[in-house]
JSON list of C-alpha atoms in Angstrom, two decimals:
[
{"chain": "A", "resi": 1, "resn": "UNK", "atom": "CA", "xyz": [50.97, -5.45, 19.44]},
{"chain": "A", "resi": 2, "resn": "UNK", "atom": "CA", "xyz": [49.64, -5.34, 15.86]},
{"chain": "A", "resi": 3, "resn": "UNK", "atom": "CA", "xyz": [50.98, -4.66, 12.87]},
{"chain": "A", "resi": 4, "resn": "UNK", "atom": "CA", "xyz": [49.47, -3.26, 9.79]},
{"chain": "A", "resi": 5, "resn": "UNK", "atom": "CA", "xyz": [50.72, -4.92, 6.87]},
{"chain": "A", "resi": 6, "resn": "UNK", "atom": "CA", "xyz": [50.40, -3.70, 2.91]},
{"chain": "A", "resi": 7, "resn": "UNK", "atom": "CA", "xyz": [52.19, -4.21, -0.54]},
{"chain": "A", "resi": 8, "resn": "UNK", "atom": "CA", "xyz": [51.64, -2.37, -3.65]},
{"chain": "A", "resi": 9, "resn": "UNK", "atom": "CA", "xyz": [52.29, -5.89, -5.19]},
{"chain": "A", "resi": 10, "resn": "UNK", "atom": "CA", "xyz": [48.25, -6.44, -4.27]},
{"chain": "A", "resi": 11, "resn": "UNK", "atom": "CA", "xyz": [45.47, -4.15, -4.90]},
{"chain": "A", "resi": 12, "resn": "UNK", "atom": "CA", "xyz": [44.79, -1.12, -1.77]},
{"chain": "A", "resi": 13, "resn": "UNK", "atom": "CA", "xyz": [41.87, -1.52, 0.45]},
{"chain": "A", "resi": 14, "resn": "UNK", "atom": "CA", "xyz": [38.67, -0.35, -1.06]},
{"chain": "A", "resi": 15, "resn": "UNK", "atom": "CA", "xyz": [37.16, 0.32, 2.38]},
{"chain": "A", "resi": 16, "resn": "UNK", "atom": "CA", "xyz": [38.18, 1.19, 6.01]},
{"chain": "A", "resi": 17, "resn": "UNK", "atom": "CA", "xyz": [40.23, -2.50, 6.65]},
{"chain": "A", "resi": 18, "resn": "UNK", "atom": "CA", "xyz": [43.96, -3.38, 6.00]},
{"chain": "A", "resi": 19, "resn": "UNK", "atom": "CA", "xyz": [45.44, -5.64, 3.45]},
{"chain": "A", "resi": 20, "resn": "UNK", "atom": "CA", "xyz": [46.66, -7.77, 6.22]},
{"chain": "A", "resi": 21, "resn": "UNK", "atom": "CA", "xyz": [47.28, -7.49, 10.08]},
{"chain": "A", "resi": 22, "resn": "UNK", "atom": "CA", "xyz": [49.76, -9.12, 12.42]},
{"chain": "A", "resi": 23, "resn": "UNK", "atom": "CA", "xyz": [50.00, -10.10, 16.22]},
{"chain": "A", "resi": 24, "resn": "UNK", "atom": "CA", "xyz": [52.00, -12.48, 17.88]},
{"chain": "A", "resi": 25, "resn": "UNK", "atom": "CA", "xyz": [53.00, -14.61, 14.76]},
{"chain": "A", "resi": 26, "resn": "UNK", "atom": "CA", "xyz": [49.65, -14.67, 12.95]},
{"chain": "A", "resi": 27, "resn": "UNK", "atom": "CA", "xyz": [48.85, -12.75, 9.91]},
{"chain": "A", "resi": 28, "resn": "UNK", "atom": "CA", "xyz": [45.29, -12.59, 9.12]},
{"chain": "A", "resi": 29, "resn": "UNK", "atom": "CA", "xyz": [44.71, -11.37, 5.41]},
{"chain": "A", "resi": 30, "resn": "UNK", "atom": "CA", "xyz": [42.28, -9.92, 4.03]},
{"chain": "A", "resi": 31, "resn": "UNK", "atom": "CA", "xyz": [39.76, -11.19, 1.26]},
{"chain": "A", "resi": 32, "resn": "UNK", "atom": "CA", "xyz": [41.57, -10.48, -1.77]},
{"chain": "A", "resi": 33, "resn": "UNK", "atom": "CA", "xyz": [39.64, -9.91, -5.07]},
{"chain": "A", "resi": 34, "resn": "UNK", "atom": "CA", "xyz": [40.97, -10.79, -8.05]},
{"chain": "A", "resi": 35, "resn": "UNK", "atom": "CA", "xyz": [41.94, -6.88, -9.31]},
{"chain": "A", "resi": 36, "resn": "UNK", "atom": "CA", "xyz": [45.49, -6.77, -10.74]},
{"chain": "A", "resi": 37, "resn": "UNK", "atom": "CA", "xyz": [47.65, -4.29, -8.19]},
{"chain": "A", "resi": 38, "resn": "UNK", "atom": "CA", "xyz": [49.60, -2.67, -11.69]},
{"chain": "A", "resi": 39, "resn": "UNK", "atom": "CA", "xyz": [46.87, -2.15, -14.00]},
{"chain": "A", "resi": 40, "resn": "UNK", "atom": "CA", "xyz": [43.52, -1.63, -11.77]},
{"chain": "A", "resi": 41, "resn": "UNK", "atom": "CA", "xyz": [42.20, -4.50, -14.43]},
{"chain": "A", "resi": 42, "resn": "UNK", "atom": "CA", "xyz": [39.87, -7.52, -13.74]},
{"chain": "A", "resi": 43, "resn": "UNK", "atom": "CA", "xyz": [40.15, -10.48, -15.82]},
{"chain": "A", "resi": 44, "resn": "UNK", "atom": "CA", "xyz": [36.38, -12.02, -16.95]},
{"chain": "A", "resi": 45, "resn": "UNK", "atom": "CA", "xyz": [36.90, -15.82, -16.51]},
{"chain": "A", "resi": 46, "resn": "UNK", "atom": "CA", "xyz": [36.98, -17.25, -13.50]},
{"chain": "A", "resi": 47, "resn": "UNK", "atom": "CA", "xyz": [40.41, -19.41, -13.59]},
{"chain": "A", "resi": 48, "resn": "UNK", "atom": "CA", "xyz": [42.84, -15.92, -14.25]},
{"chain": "A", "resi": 49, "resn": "UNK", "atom": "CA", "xyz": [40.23, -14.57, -11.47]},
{"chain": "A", "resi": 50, "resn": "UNK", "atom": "CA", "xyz": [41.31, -17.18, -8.82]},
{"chain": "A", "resi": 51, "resn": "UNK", "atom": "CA", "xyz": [45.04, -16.96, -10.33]},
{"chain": "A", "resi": 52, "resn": "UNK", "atom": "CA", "xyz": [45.09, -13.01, -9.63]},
{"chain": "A", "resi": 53, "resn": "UNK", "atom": "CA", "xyz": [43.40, -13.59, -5.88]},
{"chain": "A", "resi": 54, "resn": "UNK", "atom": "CA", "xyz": [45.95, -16.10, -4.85]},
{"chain": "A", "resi": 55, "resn": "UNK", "atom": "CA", "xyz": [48.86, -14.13, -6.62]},
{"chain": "A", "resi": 56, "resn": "UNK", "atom": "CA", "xyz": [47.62, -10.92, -4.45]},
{"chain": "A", "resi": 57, "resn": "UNK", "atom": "CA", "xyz": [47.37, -13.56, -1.12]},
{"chain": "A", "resi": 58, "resn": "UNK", "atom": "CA", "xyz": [50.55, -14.64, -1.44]},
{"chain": "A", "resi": 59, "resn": "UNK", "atom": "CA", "xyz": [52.05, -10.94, -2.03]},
{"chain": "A", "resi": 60, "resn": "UNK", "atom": "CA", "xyz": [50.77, -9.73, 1.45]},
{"chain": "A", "resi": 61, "resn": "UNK", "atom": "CA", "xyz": [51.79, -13.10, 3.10]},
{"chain": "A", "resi": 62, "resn": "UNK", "atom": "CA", "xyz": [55.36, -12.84, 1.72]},
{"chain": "A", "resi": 63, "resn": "UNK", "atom": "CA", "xyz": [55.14, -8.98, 2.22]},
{"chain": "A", "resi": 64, "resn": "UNK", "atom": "CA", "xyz": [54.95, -9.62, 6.00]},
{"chain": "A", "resi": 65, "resn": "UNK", "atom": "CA", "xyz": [57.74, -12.58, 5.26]},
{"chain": "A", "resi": 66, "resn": "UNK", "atom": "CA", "xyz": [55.14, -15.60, 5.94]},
{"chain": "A", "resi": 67, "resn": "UNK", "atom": "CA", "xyz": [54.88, -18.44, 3.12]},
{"chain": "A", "resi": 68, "resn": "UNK", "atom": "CA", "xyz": [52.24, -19.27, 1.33]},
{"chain": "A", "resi": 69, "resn": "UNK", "atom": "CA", "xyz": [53.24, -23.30, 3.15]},
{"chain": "A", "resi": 70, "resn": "UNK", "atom": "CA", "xyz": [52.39, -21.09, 6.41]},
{"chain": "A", "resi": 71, "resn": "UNK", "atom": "CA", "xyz": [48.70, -20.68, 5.82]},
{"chain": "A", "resi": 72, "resn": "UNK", "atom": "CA", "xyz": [47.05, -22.60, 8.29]},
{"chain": "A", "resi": 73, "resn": "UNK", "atom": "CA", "xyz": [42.97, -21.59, 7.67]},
{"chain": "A", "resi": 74, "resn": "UNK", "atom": "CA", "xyz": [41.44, -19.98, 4.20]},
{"chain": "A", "resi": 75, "resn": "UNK", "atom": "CA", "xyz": [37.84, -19.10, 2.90]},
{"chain": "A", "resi": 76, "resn": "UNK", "atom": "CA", "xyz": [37.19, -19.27, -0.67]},
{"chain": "A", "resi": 77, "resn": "UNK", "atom": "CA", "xyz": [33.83, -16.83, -1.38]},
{"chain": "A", "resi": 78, "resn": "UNK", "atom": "CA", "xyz": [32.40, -17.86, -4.94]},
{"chain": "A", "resi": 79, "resn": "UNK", "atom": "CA", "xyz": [29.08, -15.99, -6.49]},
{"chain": "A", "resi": 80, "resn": "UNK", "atom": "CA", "xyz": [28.42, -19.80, -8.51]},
{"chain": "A", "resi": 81, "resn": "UNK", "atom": "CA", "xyz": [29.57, -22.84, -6.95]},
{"chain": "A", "resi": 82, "resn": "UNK", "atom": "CA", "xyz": [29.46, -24.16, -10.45]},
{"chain": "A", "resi": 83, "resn": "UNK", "atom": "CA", "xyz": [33.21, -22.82, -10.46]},
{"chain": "A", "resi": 84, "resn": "UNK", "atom": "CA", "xyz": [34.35, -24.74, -7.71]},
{"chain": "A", "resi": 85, "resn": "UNK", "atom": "CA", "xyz": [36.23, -27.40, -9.12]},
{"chain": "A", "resi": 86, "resn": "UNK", "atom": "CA", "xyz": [38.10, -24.77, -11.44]},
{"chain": "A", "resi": 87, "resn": "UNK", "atom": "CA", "xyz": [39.35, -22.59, -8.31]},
{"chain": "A", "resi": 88, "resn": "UNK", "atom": "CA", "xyz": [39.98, -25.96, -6.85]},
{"chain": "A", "resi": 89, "resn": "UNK", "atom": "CA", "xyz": [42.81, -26.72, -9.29]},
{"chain": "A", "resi": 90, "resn": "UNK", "atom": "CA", "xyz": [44.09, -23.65, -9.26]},
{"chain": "A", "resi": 91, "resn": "UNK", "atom": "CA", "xyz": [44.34, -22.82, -5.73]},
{"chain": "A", "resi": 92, "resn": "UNK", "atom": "CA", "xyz": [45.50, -26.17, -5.31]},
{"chain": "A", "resi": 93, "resn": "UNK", "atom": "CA", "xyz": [48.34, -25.10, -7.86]},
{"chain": "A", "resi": 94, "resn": "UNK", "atom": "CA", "xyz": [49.45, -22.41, -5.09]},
{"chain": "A", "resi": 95, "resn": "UNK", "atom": "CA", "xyz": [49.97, -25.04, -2.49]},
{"chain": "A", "resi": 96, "resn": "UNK", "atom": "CA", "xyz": [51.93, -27.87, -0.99]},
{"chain": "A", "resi": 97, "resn": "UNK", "atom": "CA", "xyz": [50.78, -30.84, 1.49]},
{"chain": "A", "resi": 98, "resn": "UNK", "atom": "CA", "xyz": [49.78, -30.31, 4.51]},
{"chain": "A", "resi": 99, "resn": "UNK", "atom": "CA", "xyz": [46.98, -28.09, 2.59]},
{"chain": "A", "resi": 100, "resn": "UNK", "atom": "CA", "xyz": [45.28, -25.56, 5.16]},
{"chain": "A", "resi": 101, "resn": "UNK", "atom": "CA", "xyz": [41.43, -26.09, 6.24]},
{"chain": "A", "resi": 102, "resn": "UNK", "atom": "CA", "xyz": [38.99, -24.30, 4.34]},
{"chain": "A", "resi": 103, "resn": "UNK", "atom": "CA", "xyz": [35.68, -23.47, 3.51]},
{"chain": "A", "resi": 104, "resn": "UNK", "atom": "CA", "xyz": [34.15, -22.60, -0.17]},
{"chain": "A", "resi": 105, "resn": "UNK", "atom": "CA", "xyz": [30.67, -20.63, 0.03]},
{"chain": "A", "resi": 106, "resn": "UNK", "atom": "CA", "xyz": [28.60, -19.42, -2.32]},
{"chain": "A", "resi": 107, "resn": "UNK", "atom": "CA", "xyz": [27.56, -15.80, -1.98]},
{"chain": "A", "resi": 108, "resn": "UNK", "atom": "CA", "xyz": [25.21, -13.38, -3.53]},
{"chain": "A", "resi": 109, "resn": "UNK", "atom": "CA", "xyz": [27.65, -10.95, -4.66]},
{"chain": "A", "resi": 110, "resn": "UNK", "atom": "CA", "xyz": [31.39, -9.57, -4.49]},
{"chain": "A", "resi": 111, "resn": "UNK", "atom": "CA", "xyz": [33.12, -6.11, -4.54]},
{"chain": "A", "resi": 112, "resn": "UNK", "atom": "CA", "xyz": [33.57, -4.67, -8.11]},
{"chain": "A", "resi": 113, "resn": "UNK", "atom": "CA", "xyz": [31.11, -7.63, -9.48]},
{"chain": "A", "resi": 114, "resn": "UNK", "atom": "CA", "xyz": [34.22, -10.19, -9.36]},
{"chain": "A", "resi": 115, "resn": "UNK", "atom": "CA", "xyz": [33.47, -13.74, -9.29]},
{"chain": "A", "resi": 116, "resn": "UNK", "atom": "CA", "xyz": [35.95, -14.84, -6.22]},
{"chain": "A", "resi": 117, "resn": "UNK", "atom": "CA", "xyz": [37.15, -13.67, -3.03]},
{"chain": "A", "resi": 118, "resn": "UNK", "atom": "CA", "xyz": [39.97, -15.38, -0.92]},
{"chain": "A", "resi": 119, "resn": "UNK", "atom": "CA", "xyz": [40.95, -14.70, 2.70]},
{"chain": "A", "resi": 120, "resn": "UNK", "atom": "CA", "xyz": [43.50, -16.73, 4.76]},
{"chain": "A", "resi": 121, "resn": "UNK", "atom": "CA", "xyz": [44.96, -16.76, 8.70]},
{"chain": "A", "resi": 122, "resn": "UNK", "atom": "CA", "xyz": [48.75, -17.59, 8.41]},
{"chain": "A", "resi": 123, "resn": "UNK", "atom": "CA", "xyz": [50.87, -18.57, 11.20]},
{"chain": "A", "resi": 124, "resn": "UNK", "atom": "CA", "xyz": [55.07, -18.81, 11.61]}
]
C-alpha cells in the first residue's frame, strides 16, 4: 500500500506529484529544488543551492522516519556541470560511507530557473 509522505520542513509540490511516496520500506523522494520551505526564497550561488536541496531531502526522508545513511540510489540534475565538484563536497558533507550510487547530469533547465535538483530512493 502506498503512502503519501510531506513536511512543511521542505518546499510543497509545484505540480501534480508528492514530496515523497512509500511502499513496502522504500521511500522514493522527489527532486527537491533548492527553495527554502520558510521563506519561499532561492539562494543565487550554487553551494547554499545544493545545501538547501539536501537540507529539504533529508526533511522528507526523516519526515517518513528514514535516514539520510538509508539512501540507497540518488540523481543529482545540474544546468552546468562546471558545478560539479562544488555539489560534490557538499553533498558529500550530508553523507556517511557506504555512499549511495548516483548519477550527476547536466540538463537544459530546472523549475523556478534553480541551478540543482536532487532526487533519492531510500530503503529501511
Amino acid at each position: 500500500m502506498k503512502k503519501v509522505i510531506e513536511t512543511k520542513q521542505a518546499p510543497a509540490a509545484i505540480g501534480p506529484y508528492s514530496q515523497a511516496v512509500e511502499i513496502n520500506n522504500s521511500l522514493f523522494v522527489s527532486g527537491q529544488i533548492p527553495v527554502d520551505p520558510s521563506t519561499g526564497e532561492i539562494a543565487e550561488d550554487i553551494e547554499s543551492q545544493a545545501k538547501q536541496s539536501m537540507t529539504n531531502l533529508k526533511a522528507i526522508i526523516e519526515e517518513a522516519g528514514y535516514q539520510v545513511s538509508d539512501i540507497v540510489r540518488c540523481t543529482i540534475f545540474l544546468t552546468d556541470l562546471a558545478n560539479f565538484q562544488a555539489v560534490n563536497e557538499i553533498y558529500g558533507s550530508f553523507l556517511e560511507e557506504p555512499f549511495p550510487s548516483r548519477s550527476c547530469v547536466q540538463v537544459a533547465a530546472l523549475p523556478k530557473g534553480v541551478q540543482i535538483e536532487v532526487d533519492a530512493i531510500v530503503v529501511k
